Short mmCIF file of C-alpha atoms in Angstrom, two decimals:
data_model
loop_
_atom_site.label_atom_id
_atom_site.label_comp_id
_atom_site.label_asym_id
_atom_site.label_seq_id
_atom_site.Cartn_x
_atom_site.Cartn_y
_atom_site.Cartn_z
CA UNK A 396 62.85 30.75 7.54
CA UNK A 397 59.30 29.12 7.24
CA UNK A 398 57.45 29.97 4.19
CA UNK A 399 53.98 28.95 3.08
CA UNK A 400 53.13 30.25 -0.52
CA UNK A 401 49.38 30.03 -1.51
CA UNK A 402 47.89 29.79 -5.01
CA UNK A 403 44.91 28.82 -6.55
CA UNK A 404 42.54 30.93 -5.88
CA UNK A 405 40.33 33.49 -8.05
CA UNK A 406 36.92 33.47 -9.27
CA UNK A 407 34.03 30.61 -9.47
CA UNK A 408 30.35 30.47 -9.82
CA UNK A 409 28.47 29.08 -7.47
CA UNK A 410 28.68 24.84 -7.93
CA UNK A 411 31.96 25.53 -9.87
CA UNK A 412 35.08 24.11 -8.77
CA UNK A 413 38.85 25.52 -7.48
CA UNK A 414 41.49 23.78 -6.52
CA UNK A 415 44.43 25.90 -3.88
CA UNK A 416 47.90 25.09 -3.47
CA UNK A 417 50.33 25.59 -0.46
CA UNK A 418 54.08 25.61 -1.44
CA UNK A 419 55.90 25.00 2.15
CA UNK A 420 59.56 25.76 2.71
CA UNK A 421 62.13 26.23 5.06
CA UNK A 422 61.06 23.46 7.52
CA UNK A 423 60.60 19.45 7.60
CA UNK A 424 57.08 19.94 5.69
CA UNK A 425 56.51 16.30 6.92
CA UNK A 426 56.99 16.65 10.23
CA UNK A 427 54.14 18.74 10.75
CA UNK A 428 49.93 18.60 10.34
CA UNK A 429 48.98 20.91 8.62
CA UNK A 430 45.30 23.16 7.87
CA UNK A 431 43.33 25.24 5.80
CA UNK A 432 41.75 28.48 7.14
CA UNK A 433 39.15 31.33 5.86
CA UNK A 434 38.45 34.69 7.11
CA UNK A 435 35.31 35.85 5.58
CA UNK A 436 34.68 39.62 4.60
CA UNK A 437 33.76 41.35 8.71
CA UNK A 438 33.84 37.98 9.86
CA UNK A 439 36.50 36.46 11.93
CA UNK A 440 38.97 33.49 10.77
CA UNK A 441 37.56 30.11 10.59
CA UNK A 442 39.17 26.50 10.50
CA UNK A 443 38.10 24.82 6.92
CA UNK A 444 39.75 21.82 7.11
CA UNK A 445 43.28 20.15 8.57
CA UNK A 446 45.34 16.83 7.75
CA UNK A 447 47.73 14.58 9.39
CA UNK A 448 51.54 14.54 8.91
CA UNK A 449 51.59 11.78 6.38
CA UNK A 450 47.85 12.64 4.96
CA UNK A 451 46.27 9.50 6.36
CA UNK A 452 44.16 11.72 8.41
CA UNK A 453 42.07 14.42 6.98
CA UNK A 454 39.63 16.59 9.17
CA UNK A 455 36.83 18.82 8.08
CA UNK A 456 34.49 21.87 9.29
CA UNK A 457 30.64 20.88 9.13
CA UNK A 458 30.32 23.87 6.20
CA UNK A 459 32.67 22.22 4.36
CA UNK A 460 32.37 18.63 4.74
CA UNK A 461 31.81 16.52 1.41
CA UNK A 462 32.76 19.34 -0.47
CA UNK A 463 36.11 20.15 -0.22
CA UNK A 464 39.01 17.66 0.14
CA UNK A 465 42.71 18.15 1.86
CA UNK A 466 45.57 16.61 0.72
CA UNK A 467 49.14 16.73 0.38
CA UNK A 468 52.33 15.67 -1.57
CA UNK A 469 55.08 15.81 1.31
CA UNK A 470 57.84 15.05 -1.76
CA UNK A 471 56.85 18.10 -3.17
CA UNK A 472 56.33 20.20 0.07
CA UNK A 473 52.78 21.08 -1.25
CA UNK A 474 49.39 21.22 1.19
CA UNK A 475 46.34 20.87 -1.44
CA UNK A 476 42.53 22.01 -1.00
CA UNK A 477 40.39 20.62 -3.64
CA UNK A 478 36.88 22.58 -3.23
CA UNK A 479 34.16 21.37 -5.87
CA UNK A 480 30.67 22.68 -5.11
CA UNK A 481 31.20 25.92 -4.08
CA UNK A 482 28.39 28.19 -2.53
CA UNK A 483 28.18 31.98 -2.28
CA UNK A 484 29.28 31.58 1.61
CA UNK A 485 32.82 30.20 0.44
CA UNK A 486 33.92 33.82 -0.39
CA UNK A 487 37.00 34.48 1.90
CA UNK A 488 40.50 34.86 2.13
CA UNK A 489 41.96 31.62 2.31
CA UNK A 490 45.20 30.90 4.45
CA UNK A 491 47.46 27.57 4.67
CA UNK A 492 49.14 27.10 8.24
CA UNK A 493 51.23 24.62 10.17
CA UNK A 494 50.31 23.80 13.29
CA UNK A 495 52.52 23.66 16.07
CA UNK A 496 53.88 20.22 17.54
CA UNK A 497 51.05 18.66 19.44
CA UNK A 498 48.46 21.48 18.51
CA UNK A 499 44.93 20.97 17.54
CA UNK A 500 43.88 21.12 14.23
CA UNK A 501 40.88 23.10 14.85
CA UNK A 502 41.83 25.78 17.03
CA UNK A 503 43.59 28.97 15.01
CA UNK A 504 45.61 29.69 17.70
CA UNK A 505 47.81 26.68 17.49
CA UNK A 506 48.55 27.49 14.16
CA UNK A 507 52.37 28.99 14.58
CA UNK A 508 53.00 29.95 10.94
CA UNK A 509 50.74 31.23 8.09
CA UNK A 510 50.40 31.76 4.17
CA UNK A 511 49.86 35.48 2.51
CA UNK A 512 46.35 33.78 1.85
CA UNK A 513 44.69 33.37 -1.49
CA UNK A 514 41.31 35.10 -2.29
CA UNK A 515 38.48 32.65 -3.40
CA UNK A 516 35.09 34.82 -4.75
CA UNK A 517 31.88 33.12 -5.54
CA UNK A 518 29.46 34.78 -7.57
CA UNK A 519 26.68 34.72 -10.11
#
């Protein structure tokens, strides 16, 4: 049974810094990519970033690009997001997800597995 735990998240001021974890089990974690996705509050879910099976590759949304950084440890079965700079906007529920074989990393609906998600807040 596929399982994707997230943690990390909670509450930062704007700049501040968070760093979310993915604990994946119950599959080859390195045979898949894998990616980061936010649904905002009344707004629909986004793509934040994605990575390649062995990490070499890592792919970014414009709103998030030179901010946050994906990464992942496949001997510990563990998909990273390392967000430094935050802004007010970054306020959403936060989801790890594997993508299916051959699926693109930016399109939601080729994600075939998902996290409980992990709320990040920024505020003043």
């Amino acid at each position: 049974q596929v399982q994707l735990v997230e943690s990390g998240g909670g509450l930062a001021q704007p700049g501040g810094s968070l760093r979310l974890s993915c604990a994946a089990s119950g599959f080859t974690f390195r045979d898949y990519a894998m990616s980061w996705a936010r649904q905002a509050p009344g707004k629909g879910l986004e793509w934040v970033s994605g990575i390649s099976r062995d990490g070499s590759d890592p792919y970014y949304a414009d709103s998030v690009k030179g901010r946050f950084t994906i990464s992942r440890d496949n001997a510990k079965n563990t998909l990273y997001l390392q967000m430094n700079s935050l802004k007010l906007e970054d306020t959403a529920l936060y989801y790890c997800a594997r993508i299916r074989r051959s699926g693109s990393y930016y399109l939601v609906s080729e994600y075939d597995n998902w996290g409980q998600g992990t709320q990040v807040t920024v505020s003043s």
